[in-house]
Short mmCIF file of C-alpha atoms in Angstrom, two decimals:
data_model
loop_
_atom_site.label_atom_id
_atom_site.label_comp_id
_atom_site.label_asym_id
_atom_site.label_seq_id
_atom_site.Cartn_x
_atom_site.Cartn_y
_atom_site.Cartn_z
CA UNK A 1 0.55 -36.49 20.16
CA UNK A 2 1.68 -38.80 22.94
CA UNK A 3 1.81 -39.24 26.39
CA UNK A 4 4.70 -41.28 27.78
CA UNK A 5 7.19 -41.31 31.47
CA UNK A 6 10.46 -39.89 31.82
CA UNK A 7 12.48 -39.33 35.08
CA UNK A 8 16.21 -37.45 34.79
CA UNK A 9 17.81 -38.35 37.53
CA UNK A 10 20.76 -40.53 38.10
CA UNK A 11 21.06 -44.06 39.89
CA UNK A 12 23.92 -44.63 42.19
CA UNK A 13 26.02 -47.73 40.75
CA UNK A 14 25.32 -49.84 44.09
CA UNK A 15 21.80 -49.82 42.77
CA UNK A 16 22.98 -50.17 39.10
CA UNK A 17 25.92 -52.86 38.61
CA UNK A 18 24.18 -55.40 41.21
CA UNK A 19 20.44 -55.88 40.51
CA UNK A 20 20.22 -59.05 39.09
CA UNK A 21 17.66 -60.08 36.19
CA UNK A 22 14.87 -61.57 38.82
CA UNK A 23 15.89 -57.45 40.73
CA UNK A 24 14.88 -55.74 37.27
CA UNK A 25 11.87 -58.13 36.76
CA UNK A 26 10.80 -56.29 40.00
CA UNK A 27 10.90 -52.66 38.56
CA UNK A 28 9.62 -53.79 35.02
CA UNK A 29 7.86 -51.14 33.35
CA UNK A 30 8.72 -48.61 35.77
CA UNK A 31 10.37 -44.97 35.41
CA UNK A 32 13.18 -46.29 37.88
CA UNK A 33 13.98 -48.99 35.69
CA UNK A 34 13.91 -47.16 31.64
CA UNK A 35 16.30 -44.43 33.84
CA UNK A 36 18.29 -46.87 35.34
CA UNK A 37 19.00 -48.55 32.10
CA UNK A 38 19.45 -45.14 30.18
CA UNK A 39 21.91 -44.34 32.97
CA UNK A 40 24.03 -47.56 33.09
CA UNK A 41 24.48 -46.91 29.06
CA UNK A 42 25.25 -43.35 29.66
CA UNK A 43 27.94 -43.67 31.98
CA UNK A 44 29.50 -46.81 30.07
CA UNK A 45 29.94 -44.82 26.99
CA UNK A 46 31.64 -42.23 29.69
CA UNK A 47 33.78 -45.31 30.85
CA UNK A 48 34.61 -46.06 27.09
CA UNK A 49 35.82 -41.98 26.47
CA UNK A 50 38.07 -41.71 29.73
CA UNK A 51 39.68 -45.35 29.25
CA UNK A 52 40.35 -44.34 25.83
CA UNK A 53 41.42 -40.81 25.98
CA UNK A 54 42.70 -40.45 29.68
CA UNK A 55 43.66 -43.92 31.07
CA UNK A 56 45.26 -45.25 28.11
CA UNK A 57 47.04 -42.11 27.13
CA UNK A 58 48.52 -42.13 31.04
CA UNK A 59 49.29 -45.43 32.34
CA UNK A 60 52.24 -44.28 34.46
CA UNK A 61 49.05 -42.55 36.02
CA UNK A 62 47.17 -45.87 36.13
CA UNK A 63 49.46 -48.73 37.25
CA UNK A 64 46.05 -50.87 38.00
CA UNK A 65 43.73 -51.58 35.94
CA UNK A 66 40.36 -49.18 36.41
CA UNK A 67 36.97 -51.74 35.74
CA UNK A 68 33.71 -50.25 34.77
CA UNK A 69 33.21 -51.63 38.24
CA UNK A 70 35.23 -49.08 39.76
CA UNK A 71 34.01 -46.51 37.40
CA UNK A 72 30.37 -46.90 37.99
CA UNK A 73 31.32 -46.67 41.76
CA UNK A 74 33.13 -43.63 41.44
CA UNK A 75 30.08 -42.14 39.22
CA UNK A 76 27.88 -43.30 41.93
CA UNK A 77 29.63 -41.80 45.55
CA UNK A 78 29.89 -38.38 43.40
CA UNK A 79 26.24 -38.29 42.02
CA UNK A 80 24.94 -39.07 45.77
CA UNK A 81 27.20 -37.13 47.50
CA UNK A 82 28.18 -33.74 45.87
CA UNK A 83 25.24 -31.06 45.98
CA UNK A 84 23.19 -29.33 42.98
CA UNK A 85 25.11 -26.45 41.09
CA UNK A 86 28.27 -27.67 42.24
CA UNK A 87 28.97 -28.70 38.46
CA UNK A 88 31.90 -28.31 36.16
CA UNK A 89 34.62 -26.61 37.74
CA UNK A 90 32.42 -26.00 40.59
CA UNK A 91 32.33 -29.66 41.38
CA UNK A 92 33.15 -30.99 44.65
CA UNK A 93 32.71 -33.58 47.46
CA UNK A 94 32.40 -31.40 51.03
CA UNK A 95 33.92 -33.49 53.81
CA UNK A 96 31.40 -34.39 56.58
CA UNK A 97 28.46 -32.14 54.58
CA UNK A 98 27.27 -35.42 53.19
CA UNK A 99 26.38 -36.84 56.68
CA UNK A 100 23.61 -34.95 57.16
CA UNK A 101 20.76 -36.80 57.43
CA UNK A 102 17.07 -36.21 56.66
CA UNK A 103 13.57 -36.23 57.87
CA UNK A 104 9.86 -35.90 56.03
CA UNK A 105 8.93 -33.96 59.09
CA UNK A 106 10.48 -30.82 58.18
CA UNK A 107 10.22 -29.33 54.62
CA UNK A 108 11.08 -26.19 52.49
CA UNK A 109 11.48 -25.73 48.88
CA UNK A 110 14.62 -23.10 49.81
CA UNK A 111 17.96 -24.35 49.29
CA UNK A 112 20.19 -25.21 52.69
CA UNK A 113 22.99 -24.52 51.15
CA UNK A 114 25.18 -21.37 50.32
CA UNK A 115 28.94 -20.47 48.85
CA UNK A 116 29.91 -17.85 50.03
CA UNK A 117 33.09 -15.44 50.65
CA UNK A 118 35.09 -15.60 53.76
CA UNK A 119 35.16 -12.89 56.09
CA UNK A 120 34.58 -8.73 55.12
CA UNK A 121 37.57 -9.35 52.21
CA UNK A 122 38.78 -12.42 51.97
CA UNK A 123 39.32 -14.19 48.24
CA UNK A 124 38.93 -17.72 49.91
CA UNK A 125 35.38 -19.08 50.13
CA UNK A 126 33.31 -21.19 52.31
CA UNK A 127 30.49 -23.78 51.60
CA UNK A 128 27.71 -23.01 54.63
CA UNK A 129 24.69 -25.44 55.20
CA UNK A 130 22.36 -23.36 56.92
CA UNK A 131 18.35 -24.62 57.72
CA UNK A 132 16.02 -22.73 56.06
CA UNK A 133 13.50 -23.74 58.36
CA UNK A 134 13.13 -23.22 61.98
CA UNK A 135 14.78 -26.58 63.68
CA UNK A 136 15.35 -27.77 66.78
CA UNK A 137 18.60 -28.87 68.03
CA UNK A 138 18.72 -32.97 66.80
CA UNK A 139 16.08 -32.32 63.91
CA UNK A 140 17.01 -33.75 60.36
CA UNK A 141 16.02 -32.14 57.13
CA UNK A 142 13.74 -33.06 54.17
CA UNK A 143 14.96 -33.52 50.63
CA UNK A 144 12.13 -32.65 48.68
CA UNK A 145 12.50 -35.85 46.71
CA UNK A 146 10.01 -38.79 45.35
CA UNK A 147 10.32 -42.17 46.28
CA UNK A 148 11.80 -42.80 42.57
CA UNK A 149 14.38 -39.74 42.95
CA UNK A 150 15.00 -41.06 46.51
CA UNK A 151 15.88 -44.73 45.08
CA UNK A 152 17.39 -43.23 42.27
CA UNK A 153 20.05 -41.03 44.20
CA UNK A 154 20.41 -42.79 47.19
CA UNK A 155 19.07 -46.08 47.77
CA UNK A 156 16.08 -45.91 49.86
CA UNK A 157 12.60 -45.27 49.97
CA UNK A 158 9.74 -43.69 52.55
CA UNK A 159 6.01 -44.84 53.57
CA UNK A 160 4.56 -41.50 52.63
CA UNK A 161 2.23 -40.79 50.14
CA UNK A 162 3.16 -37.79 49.05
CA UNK A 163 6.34 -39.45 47.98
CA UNK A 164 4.73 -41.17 45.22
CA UNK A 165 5.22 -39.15 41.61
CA UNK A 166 4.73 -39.48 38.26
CA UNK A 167 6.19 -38.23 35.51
CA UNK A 168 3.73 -37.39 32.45
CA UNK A 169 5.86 -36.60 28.77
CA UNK A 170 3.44 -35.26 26.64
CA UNK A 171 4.70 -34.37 22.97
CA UNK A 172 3.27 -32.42 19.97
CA UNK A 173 3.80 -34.93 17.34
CA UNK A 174 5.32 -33.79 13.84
CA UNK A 175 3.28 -35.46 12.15
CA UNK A 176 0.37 -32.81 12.98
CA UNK A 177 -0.64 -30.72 10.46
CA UNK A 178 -0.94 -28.41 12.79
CA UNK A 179 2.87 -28.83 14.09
CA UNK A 180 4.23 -25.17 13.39
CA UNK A 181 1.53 -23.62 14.84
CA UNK A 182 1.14 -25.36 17.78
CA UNK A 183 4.83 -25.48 18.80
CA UNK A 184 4.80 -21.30 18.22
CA UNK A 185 1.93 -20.95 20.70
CA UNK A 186 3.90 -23.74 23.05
CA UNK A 187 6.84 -21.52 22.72
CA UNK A 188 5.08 -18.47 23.44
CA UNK A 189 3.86 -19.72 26.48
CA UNK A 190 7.49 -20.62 28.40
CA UNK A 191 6.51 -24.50 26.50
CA UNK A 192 8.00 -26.06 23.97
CA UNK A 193 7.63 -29.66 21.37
CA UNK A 194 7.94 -31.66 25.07
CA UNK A 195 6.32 -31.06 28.30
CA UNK A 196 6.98 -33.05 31.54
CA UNK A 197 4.82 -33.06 34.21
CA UNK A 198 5.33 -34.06 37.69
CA UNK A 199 2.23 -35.60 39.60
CA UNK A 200 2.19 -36.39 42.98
CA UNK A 201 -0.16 -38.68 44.87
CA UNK A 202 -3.11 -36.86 46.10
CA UNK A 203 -2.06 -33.46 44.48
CA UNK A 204 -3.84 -31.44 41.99
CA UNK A 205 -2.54 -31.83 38.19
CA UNK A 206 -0.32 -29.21 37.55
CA UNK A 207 -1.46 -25.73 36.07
CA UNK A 208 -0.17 -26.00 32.82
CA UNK A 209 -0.94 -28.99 32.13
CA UNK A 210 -4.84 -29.02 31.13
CA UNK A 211 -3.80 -26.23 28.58
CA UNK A 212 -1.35 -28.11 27.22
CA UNK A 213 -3.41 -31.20 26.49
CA UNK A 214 -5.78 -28.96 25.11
CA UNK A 215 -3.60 -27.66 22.63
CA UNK A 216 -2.44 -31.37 21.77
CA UNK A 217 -5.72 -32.50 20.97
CA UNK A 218 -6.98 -28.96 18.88
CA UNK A 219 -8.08 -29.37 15.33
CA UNK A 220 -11.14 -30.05 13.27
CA UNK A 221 -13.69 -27.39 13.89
CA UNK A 222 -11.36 -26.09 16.90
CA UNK A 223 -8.61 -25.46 14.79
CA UNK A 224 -9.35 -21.67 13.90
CA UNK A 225 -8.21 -20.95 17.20
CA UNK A 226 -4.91 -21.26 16.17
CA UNK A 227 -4.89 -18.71 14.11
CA UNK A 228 -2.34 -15.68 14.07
CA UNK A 229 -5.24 -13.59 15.29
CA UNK A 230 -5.92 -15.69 18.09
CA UNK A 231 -2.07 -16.07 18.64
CA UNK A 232 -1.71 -13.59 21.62
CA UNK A 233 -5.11 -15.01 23.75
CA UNK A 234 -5.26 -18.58 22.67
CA UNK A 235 -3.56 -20.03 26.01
CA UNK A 236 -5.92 -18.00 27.98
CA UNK A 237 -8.75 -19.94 25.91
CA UNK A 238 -7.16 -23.24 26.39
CA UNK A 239 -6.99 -22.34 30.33
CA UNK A 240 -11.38 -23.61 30.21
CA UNK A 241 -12.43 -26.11 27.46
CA UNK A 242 -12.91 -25.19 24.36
CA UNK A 243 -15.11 -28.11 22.84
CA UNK A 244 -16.95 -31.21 23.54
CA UNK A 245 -14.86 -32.99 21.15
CA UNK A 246 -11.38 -31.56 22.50
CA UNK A 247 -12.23 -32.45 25.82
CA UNK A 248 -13.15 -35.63 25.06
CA UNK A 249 -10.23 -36.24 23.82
CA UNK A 250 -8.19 -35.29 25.83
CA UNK A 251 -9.56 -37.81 28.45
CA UNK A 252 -9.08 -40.62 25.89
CA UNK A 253 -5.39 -39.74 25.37
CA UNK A 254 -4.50 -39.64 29.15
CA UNK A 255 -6.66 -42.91 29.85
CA UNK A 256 -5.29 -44.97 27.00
CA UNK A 257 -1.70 -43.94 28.73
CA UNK A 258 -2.37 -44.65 31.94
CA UNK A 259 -3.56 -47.82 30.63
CA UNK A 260 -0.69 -48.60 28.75
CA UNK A 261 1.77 -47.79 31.70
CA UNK A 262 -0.35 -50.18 33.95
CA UNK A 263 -0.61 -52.53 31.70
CA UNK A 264 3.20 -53.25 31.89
CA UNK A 265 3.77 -53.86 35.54
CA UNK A 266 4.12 -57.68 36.38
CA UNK A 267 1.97 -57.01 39.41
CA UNK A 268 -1.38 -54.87 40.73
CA UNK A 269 -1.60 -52.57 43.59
CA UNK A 270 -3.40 -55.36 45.46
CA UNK A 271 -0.47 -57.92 44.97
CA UNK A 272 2.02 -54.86 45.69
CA UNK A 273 0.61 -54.16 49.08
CA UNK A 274 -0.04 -57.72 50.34
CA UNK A 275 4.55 -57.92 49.62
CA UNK A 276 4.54 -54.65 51.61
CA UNK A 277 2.87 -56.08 54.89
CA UNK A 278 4.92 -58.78 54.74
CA UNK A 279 7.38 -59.38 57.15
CA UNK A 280 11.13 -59.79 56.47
CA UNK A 281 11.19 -58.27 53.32
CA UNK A 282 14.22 -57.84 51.68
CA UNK A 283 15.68 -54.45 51.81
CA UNK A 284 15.85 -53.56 47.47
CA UNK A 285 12.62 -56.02 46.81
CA UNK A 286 10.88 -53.13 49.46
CA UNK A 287 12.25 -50.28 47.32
CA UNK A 288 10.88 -52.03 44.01
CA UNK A 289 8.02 -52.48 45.52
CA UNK A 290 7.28 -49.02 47.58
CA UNK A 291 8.54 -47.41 43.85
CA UNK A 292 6.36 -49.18 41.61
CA UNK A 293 3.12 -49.16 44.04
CA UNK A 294 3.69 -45.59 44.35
CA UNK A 295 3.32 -45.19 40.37
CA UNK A 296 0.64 -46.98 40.18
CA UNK A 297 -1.57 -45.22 42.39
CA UNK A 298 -0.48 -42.16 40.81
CA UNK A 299 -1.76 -43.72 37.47
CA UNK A 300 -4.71 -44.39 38.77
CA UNK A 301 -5.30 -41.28 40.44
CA UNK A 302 -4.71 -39.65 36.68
CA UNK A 303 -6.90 -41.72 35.35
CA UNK A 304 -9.67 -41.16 37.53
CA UNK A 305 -9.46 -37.78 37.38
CA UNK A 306 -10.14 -37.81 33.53
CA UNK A 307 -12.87 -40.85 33.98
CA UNK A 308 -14.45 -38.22 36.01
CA UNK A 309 -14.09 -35.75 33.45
CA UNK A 310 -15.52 -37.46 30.93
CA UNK A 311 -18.47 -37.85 32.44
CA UNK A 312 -19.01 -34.24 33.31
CA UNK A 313 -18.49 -33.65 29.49
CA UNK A 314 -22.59 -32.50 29.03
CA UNK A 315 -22.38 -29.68 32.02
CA UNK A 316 -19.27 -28.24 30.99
CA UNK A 317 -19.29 -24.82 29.05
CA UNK A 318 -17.38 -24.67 25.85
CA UNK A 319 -15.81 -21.70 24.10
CA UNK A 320 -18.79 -21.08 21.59
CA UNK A 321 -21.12 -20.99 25.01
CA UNK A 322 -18.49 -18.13 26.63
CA UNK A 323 -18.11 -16.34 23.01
CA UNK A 324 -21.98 -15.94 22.81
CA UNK A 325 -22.31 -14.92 26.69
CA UNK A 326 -19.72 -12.16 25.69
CA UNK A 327 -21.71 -10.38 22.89
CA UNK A 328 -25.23 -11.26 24.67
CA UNK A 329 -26.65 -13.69 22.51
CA UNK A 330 -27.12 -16.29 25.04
CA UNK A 331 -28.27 -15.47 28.86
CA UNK A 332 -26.76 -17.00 31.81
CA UNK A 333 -28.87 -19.85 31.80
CA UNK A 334 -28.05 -20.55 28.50
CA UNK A 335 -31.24 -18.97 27.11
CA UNK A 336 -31.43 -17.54 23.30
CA UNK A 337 -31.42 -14.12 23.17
CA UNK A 338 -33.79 -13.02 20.47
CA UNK A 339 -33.42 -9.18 18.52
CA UNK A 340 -36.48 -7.32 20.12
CA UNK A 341 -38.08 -5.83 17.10
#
């Protein structure tokens, strides 16, 4: 198996085409910077398709000539500006929609936005930002974004905590022997061969994802657990630990990443905030800073949480403990239950 970082989100070309090489040494080994570089190849080999199959094919269309310059720019004002959903045919830039602006102070998961017809009859339809919040007249509204998806989208960043995220990958490698199995039970479970999981600074881990390691790391001894008879109730075993060894090793795989990932910054959290109470720092060395200070915290915060673990590995109860409390062989204090005879 393997634990990695992924973000999917798209960087606006003001924040792609100009960061020079001593810019990207700023966001090396960051999530911003593998997307940003994913994306800038991404929408060159768009560039390449419409210069060869539009432009070209139209230049009575084109009298000028269209730069990936220009292209990345255009890319860039529609990915920032146009709103979720509003994709193929639905795509379109809403005049004066994108100037609303936003605050951390007020927050909702609902969407404050709506398409919708006009009037009792009408065919014609209207685009309607409504708050899905209570607001007061002046307020500005939170996008529930992370500092990355913040830089990523739109250029900026936020002193707030619980704008700081982390994207886990973890995989079920093929090389398992266990592969088929283990992908089935992923797969009955709303998972599949890849999982990402979003952390966020001073946040639990999210629900699925202890399970999911556990089911990773299964085999040896463990491994009858993934048998068809166990197919239907093995995810509600994996919800508590199932061995010593499992967990164990679980807390090796997540520590050896988040040493990895830390391990390929060019600065430490220390070095990260003495740049941040600095004064007159420069607008995008601040981002690369606030984005890559953010991460690491977050990696750290993983990483304690397992170090933790790992030392609670003696007092936790395993699967062959709860198996023998259910047909009373062991008492609650973990006692032998003898045959009376």
């Amino acid at each position: 198996m393997a634990a990695a970082i992924h973000h999917h989100h798209l960087l606006p070309p003001r924040l792609l085409s100009c960061r020079s090489e001593e810019e990207l040494l700023e966001i090396q080994g960051t999530q911003l910077l593998s997307t940003t570089m994913g994306v800038k190849e991404y929408v060159q080999s768009e560039f390449e398709s419409v210069e060869a199959e539009i432009i070209s094919e139209n230049k009575e269309l084109f009298p000028g000539t269209v730069t990936f310059d220009d292209f990345l720019w255009a890319f860039g004002i529609l990915r920032s500006r146009v709103f979720a959903e509003l994709r193929g045919d639905k795509l379109a830039l809403i005049p004066f929609a994108d100037l609303v602006n936003h605050s951390d102070d007020i927050a909702s998961k609902e969407s404050s936005w709506e398409i919708k017809g006009k009037g009792l009859f009408g065919r014609d339809v209207v685009f309607s930002l409504r708050t899905p919040v209570n607001v007061k007249s002046g307020e500005q509204y939170d996008l529930d974004k992370s500092n990355a998806e913040l830089a990523l989208d739109y250029g900026f960043t936020e002193s707030n905590s619980s704008r700081d995220a982390y994207t886990l990958t973890l995989e079920i490698s093929e090389s398992d022997p266990f592969y088929d199995d283990k992908l089935d039970i992923a797969e009955l479970n709303g998972m599949g061969e890849t999982a990402y999981f979003d952390i966020v600074l001073g946040e639990s881990l999210p629900p699925q994802m202890l399970p999911y390691l556990r089911l990773l790391c299964l085999g040896g001894t463990d491994a009858f657990l993934l048998e068809a008879l166990f197919r239907n109730a093995v995810w509600g075993h994996l919800e508590l630990p199932v061995s010593q060894d499992n967990e164990e090793a679980i807390c090796q795989v997540i520590r050896n990443a988040c040493k990895s990932a830390l391990g390929a910054y060019h600065t430490t959290i220390e070095e990260d905030e003495e740049l941040l109470g600095s004064e007159n720092l420069q607008p995008r060395l601040q981002i690369a800073v606030e984005v890559r200070a953010g991460e690491k915290k977050v990696l750290q915060q993983i990483d304690d949480i397992f170090k933790q673990r790992e030392e609670e590995l003696d007092g936790l109860e395993y699967y062959q403990e709860r198996r023998l409390k259910d047909i009373g062989l062991v008492g609650d204090n973990g006692e032998i239950i003898f045959w009376e005879s």
